Short mmCIF file of C-alpha atoms in Angstrom, two decimals:
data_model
loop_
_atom_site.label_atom_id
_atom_site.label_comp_id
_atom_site.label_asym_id
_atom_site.label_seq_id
_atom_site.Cartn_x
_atom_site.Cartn_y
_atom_site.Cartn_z
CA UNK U 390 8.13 -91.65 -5.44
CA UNK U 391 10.04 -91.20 -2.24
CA UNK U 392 13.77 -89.33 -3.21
CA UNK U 393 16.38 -88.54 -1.30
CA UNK U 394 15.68 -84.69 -1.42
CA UNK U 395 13.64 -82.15 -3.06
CA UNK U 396 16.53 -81.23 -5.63
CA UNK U 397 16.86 -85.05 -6.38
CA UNK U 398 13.41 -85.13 -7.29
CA UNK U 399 13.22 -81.88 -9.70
CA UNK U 400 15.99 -83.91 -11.33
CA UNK U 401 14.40 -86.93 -11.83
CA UNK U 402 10.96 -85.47 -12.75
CA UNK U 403 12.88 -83.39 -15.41
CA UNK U 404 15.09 -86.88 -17.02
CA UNK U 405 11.84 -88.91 -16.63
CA UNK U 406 10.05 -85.83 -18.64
CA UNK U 407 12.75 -86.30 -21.30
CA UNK U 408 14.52 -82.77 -21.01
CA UNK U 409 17.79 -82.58 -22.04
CA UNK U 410 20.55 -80.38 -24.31
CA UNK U 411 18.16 -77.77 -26.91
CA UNK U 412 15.50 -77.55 -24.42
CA UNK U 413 13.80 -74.67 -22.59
CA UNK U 414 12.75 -74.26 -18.88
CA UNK U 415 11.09 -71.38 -18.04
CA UNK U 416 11.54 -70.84 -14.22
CA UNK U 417 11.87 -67.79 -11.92
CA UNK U 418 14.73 -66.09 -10.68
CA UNK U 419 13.60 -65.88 -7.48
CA UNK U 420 13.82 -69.11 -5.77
CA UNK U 421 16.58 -71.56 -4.34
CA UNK U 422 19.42 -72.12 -6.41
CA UNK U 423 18.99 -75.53 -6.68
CA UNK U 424 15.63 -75.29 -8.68
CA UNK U 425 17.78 -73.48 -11.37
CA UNK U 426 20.89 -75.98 -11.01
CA UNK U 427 18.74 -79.20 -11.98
CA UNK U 428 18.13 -77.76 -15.46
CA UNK U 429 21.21 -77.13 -15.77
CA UNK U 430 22.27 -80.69 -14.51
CA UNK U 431 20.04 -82.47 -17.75
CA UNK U 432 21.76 -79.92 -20.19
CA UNK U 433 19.14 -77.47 -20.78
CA UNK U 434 18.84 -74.00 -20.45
CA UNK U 435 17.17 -72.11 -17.52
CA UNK U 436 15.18 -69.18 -19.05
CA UNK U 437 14.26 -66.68 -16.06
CA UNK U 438 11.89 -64.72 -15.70
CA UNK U 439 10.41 -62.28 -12.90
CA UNK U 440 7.93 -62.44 -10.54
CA UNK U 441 4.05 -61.06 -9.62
CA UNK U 442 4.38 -58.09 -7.01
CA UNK U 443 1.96 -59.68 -4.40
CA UNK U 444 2.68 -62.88 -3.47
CA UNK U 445 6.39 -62.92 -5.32
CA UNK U 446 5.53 -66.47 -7.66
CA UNK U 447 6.00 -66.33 -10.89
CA UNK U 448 4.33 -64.25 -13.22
CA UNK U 449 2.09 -65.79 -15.71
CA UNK U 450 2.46 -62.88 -18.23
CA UNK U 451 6.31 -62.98 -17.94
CA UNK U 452 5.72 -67.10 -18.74
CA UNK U 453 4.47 -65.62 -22.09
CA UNK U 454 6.72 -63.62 -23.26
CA UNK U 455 9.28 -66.29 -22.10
CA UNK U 456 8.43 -68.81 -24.90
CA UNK U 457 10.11 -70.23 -27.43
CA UNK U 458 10.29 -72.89 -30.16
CA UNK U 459 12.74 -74.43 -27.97
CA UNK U 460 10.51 -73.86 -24.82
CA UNK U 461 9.61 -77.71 -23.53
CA UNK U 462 8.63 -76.71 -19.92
CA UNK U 463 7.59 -74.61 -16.93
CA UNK U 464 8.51 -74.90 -13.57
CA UNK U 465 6.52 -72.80 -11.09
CA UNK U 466 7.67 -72.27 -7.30
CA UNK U 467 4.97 -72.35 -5.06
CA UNK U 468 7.58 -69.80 -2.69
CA UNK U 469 7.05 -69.82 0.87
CA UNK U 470 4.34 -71.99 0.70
CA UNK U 471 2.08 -69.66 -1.33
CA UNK U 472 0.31 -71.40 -4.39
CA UNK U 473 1.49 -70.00 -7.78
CA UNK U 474 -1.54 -68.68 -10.18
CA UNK U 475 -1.57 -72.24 -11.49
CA UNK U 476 -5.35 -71.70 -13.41
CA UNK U 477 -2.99 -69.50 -15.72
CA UNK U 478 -0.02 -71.35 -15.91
CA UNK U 479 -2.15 -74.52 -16.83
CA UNK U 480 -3.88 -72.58 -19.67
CA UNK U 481 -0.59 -71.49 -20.90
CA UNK U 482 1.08 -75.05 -21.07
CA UNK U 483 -2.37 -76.99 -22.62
CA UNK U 484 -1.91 -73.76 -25.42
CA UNK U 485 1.80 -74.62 -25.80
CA UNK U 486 2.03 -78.34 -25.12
CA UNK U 487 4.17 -77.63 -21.97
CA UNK U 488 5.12 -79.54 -19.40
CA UNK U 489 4.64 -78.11 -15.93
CA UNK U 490 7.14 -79.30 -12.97
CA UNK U 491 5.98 -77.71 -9.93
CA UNK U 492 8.52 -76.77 -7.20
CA UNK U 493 6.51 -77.84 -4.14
CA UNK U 494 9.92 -77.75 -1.68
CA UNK U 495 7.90 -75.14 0.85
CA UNK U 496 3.60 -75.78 -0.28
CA UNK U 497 2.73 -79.21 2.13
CA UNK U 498 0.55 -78.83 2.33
CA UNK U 499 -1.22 -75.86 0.45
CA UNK U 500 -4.37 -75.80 -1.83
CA UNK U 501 -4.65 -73.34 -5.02
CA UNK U 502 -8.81 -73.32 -5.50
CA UNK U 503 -9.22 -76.53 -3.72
CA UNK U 504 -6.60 -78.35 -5.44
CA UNK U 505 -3.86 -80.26 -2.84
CA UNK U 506 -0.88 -78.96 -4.53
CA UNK U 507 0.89 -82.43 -6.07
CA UNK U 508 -2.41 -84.04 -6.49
CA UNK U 509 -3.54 -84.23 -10.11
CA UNK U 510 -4.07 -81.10 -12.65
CA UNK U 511 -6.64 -82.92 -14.30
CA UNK U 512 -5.93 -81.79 -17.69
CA UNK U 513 -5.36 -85.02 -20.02
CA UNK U 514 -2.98 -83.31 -22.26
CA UNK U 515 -0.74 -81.51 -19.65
CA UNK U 516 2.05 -83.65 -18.62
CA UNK U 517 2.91 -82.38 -15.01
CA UNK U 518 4.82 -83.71 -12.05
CA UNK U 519 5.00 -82.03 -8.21
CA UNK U 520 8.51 -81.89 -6.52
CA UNK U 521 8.39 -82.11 -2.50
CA UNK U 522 10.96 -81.42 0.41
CA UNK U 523 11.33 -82.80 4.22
CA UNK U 524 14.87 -81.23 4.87
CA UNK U 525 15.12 -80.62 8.31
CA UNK U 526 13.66 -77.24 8.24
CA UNK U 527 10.41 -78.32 6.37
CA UNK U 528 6.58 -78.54 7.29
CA UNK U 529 7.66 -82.31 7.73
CA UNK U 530 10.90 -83.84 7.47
CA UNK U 531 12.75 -87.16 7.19
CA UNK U 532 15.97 -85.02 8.20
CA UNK U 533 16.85 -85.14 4.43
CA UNK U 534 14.77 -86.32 1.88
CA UNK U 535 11.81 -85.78 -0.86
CA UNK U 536 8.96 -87.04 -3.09
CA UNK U 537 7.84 -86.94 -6.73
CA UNK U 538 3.70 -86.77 -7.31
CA UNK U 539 2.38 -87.11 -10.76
CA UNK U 540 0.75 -89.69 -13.25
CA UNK U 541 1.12 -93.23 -12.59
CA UNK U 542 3.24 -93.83 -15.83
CA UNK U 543 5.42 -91.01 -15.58
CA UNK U 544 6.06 -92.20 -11.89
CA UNK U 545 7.37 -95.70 -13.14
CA UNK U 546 9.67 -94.01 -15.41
CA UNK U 547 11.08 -91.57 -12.38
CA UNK U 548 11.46 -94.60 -10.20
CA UNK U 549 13.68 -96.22 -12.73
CA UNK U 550 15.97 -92.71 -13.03
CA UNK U 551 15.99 -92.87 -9.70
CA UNK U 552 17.97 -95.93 -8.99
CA UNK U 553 21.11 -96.19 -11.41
CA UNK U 554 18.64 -96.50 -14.25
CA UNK U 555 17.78 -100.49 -13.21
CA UNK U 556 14.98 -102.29 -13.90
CA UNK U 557 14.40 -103.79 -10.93
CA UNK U 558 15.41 -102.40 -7.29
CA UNK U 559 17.49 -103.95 -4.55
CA UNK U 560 14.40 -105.03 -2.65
CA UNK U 561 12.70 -106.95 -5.18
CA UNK U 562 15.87 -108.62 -6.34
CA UNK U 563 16.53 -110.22 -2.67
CA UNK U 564 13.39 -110.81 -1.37
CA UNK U 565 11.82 -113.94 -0.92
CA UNK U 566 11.24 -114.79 -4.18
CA UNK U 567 12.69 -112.42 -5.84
CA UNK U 568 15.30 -112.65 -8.53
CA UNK U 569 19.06 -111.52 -8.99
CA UNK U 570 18.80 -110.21 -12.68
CA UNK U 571 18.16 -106.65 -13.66
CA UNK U 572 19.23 -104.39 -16.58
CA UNK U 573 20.13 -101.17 -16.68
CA UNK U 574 17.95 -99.66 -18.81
CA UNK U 575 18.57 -95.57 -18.58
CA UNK U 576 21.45 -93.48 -17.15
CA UNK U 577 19.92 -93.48 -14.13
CA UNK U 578 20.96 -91.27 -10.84
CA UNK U 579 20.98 -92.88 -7.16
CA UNK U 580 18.31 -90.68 -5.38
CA UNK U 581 16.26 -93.25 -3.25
CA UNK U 582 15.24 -92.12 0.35
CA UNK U 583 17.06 -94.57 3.13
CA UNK U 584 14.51 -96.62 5.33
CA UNK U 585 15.82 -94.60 8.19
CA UNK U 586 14.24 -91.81 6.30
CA UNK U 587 11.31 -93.21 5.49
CA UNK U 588 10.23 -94.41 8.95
CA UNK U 589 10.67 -90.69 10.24
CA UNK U 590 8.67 -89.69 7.25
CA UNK U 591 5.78 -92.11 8.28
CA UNK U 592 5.52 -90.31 11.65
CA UNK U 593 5.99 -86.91 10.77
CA UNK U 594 3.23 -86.71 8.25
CA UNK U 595 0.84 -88.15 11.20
CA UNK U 596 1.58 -84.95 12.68
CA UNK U 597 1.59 -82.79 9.63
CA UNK U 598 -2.07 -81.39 10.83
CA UNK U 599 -1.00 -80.59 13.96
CA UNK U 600 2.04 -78.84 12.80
CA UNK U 601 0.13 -76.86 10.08
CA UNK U 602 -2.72 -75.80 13.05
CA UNK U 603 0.67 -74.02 14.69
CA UNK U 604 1.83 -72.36 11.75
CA UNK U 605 -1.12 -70.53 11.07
CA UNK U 606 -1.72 -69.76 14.74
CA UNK U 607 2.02 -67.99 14.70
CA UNK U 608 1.23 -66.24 11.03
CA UNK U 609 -2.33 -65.03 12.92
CA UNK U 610 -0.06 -63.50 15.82
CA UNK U 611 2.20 -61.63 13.65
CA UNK U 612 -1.08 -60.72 11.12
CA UNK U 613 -2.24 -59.16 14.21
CA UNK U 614 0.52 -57.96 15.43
CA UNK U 615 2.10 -56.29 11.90
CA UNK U 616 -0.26 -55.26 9.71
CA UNK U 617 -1.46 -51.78 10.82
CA UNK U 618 2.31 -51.15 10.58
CA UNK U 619 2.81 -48.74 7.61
CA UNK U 620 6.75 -49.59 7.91
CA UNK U 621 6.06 -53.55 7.52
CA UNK U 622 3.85 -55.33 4.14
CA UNK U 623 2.97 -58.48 5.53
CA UNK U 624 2.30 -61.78 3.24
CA UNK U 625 -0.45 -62.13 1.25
CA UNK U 626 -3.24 -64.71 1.21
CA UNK U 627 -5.10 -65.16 -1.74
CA UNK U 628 -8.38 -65.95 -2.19
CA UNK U 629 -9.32 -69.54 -2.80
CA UNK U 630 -5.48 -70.24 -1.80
CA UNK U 631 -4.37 -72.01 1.06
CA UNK U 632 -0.41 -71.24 1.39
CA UNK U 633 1.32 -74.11 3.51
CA UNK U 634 3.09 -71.06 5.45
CA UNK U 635 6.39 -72.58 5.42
CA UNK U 636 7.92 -68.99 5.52
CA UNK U 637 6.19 -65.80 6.34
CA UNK U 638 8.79 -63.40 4.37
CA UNK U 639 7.91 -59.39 5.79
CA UNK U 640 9.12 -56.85 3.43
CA UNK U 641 10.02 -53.64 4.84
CA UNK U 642 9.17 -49.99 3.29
CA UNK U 643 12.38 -48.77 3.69
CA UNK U 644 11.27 -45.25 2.50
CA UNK U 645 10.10 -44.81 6.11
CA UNK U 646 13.11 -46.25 7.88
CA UNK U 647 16.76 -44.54 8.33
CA UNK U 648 18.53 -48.01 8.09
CA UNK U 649 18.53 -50.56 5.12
CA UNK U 650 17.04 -54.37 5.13
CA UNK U 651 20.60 -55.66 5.98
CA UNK U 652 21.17 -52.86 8.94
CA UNK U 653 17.52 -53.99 10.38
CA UNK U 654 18.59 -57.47 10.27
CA UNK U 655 22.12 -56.85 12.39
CA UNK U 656 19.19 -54.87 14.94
CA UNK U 657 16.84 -58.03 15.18
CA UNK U 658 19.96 -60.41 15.94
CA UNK U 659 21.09 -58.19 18.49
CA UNK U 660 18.08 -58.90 19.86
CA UNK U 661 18.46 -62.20 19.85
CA UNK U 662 16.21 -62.79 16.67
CA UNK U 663 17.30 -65.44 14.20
CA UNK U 664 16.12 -64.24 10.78
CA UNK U 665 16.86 -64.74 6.77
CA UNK U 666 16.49 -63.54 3.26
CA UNK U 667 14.53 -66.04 1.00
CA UNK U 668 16.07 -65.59 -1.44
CA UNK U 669 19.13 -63.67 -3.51
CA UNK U 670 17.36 -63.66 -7.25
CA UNK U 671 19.33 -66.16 -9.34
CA UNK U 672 20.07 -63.76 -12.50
CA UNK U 673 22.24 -61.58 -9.47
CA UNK U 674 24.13 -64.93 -8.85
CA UNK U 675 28.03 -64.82 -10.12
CA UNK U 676 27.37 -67.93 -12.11
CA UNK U 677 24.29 -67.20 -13.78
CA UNK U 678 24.71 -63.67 -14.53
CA UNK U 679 27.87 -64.30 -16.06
CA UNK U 680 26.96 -67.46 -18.34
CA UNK U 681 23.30 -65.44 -19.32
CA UNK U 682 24.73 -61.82 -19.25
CA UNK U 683 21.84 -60.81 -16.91
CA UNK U 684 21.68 -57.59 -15.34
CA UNK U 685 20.15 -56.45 -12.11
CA UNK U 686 17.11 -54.79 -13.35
CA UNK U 687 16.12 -57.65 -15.69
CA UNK U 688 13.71 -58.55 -13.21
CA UNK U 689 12.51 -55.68 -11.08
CA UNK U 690 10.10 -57.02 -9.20
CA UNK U 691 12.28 -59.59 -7.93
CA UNK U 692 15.63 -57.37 -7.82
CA UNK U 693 13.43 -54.74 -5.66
CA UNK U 694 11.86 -56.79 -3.32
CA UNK U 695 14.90 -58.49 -2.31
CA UNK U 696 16.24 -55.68 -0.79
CA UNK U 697 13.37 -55.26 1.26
CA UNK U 698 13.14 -58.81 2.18
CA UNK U 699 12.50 -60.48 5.94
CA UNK U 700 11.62 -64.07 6.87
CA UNK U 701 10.82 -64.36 10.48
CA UNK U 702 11.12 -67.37 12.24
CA UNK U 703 8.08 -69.64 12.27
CA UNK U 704 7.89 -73.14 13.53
CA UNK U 705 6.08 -75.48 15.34
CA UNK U 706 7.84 -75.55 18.46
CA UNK U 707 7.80 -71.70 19.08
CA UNK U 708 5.69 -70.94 22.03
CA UNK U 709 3.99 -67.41 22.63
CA UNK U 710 6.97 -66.47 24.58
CA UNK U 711 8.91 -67.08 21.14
CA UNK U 712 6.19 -65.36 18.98
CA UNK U 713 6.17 -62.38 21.71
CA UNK U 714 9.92 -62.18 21.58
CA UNK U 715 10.21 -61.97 17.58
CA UNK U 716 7.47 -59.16 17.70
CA UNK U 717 8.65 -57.05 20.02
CA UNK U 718 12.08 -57.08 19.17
CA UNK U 719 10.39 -56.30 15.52
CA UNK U 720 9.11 -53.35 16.87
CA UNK U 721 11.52 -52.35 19.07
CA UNK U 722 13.91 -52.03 15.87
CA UNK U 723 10.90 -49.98 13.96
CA UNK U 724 10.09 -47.84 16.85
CA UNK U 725 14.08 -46.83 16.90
CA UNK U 726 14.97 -46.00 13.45
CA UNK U 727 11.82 -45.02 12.36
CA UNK U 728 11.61 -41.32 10.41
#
């Protein structure tokens, strides 16, 4: 189902799911707000929880501790592009009769043991859904936009949420043929991707191969480039995982530096490097740490790494000069304030 963005469609998946006021989401804190808003949106509670040290998704054993009577689903972030330990997080929702969202905004396309992440989980009794993005700065992008994967029934349902809750759409009530009746059948939302959208879409994921075959050419360059740097912990691969590399996040050891993550970052745009922090931990945000009474150390892993947080810039169009420029100037910062 093709949505008018990625938030749109963890919204929709979540209505269509039938989560509401008295429900549970377990979800980690470290991720774009907007995969914590949604829950918030349908009236249920966000229940954070940290993150695994080595590829920063969310930890299966925190999932566990996380549930409660009231706990009706789970949505794992595939961050960066990275798969999530999904063989776990499966296991836990068939033992709990979960439902499993996945937050796919950065994984097109990325495989978790062979598995396309938002094709089926092949578990009868797990109810799941996958939750795309193509905003601009996506693997592919329809300049705004997003799409909904799961079962075919559950997919009916989201298309109807979609579109002002109607039972029949615009394009099947004037086309030849068609008729001008409909009834509104649910509260729906109006989240359909445009045409315009669309037709970019179609081309884009033409070229999605192509685009991927760059990425990992630029994440080999900085591999080689970065990882016999003791200063520098590059991303992790796992094996049997194929992350989408949508961002390759550095994180710095800033035991053997004189300046903090912020400080290196003022260095690197002096040099003319454009780089970000993916992302500020939820439970540190004003609104959730007030509303939940969070604290910073809550969720150490996440609250630590943060600090020590980098995403370089990786895209298709980058050339070697542009890969050659963000190393050095990567360097050239390390080499300077170095101990």
């Amino acid at each position: 189902l093709a949505v008018s963005s990625a938030t749109d469609a963890m919204q929709v998946a979540l209505a269509a799911m039938g989560i509401g006021p008295g429900d549970e989401v377990i979800v980690p804190t470290l991720t774009f707000c907007s995969t914590i808003h949604v829950i918030e949106h349908v009236g249920a509670r966000p229940v954070l929880v940290d993150v695994e040290p080595l590829t920063l998704t969310i930890d299966p054993e925190k999932i566990l501790k996380a549930i409660t009577p009231k706990t009706k689903a789970i949505m794992p972030v595939h961050i960066y592009g990275h798969p999530c330990l999904m063989d776990q997080i499966v296991d836990i929702a068939e033992r709990y009769g979960l439902i499993i969202i996945e937050d796919a905004a950065h994984a097109l396309p990325a495989y978790h043991n062979g598995r396309l992440i938002g094709s089926p989980i092949n578990k009868d009794n797990v109810r799941w859904a996958t939750c795309f993005s193509f905003y601009a700065t996506k693997n592919m992008t329809t300049a705004e936009g997003g799409m909904i994967t799961g079962e075919k029934d559950f997919i009916e349902n989201a298309r109807i949420w979609s579109l002002h809750g109607m039972s029949r759409d615009a394009w099947k009530r004037y086309s030849l043929g068609g008729s001008w009746y409909y009834e509104v059948i649910l509260p729906g939302f109006k989240c359909n991707m445009t045409d315009i959208q669309a037709s970019l879409g179609i081309h884009q994921l033409k070229k999605l191969s192509k685009f991927q075959e760059k990425r990992r050419y630029i994440v080999k360059r900085y591999n080689e480039a970065f990882s016999s740097i003791p200063e520098i912990q590059i991303p992790t691969e796992r094996p049997g995982m194929q992350s989408a590399w949508h961002i390759y996040a550095i994180r710095l050891n800033l035991d053997m530096l004189r300046i903090n993550r912020d400080q290196f970052i003022e260095e690197l745009t002096k040099r003319n490097i454009g780089v970000s922090v993916h992302f500020i931990p939820n439970h540190m945000q004003p609104y959730y740490r007030d509303k939940y009474c969070y604290k910073p150390q809550d969720f150490p892993i996440a609250y630590n790494e943060y600090f020590r947080l980098i995403s370089l810039p990786i895209y298709p169009r980058m050339n070697d000069k542009d890969i050659d420029d963000v190393i050095e100037a990567v360097i050239d910062v390390l080499n300077k304030f170095r101990k």
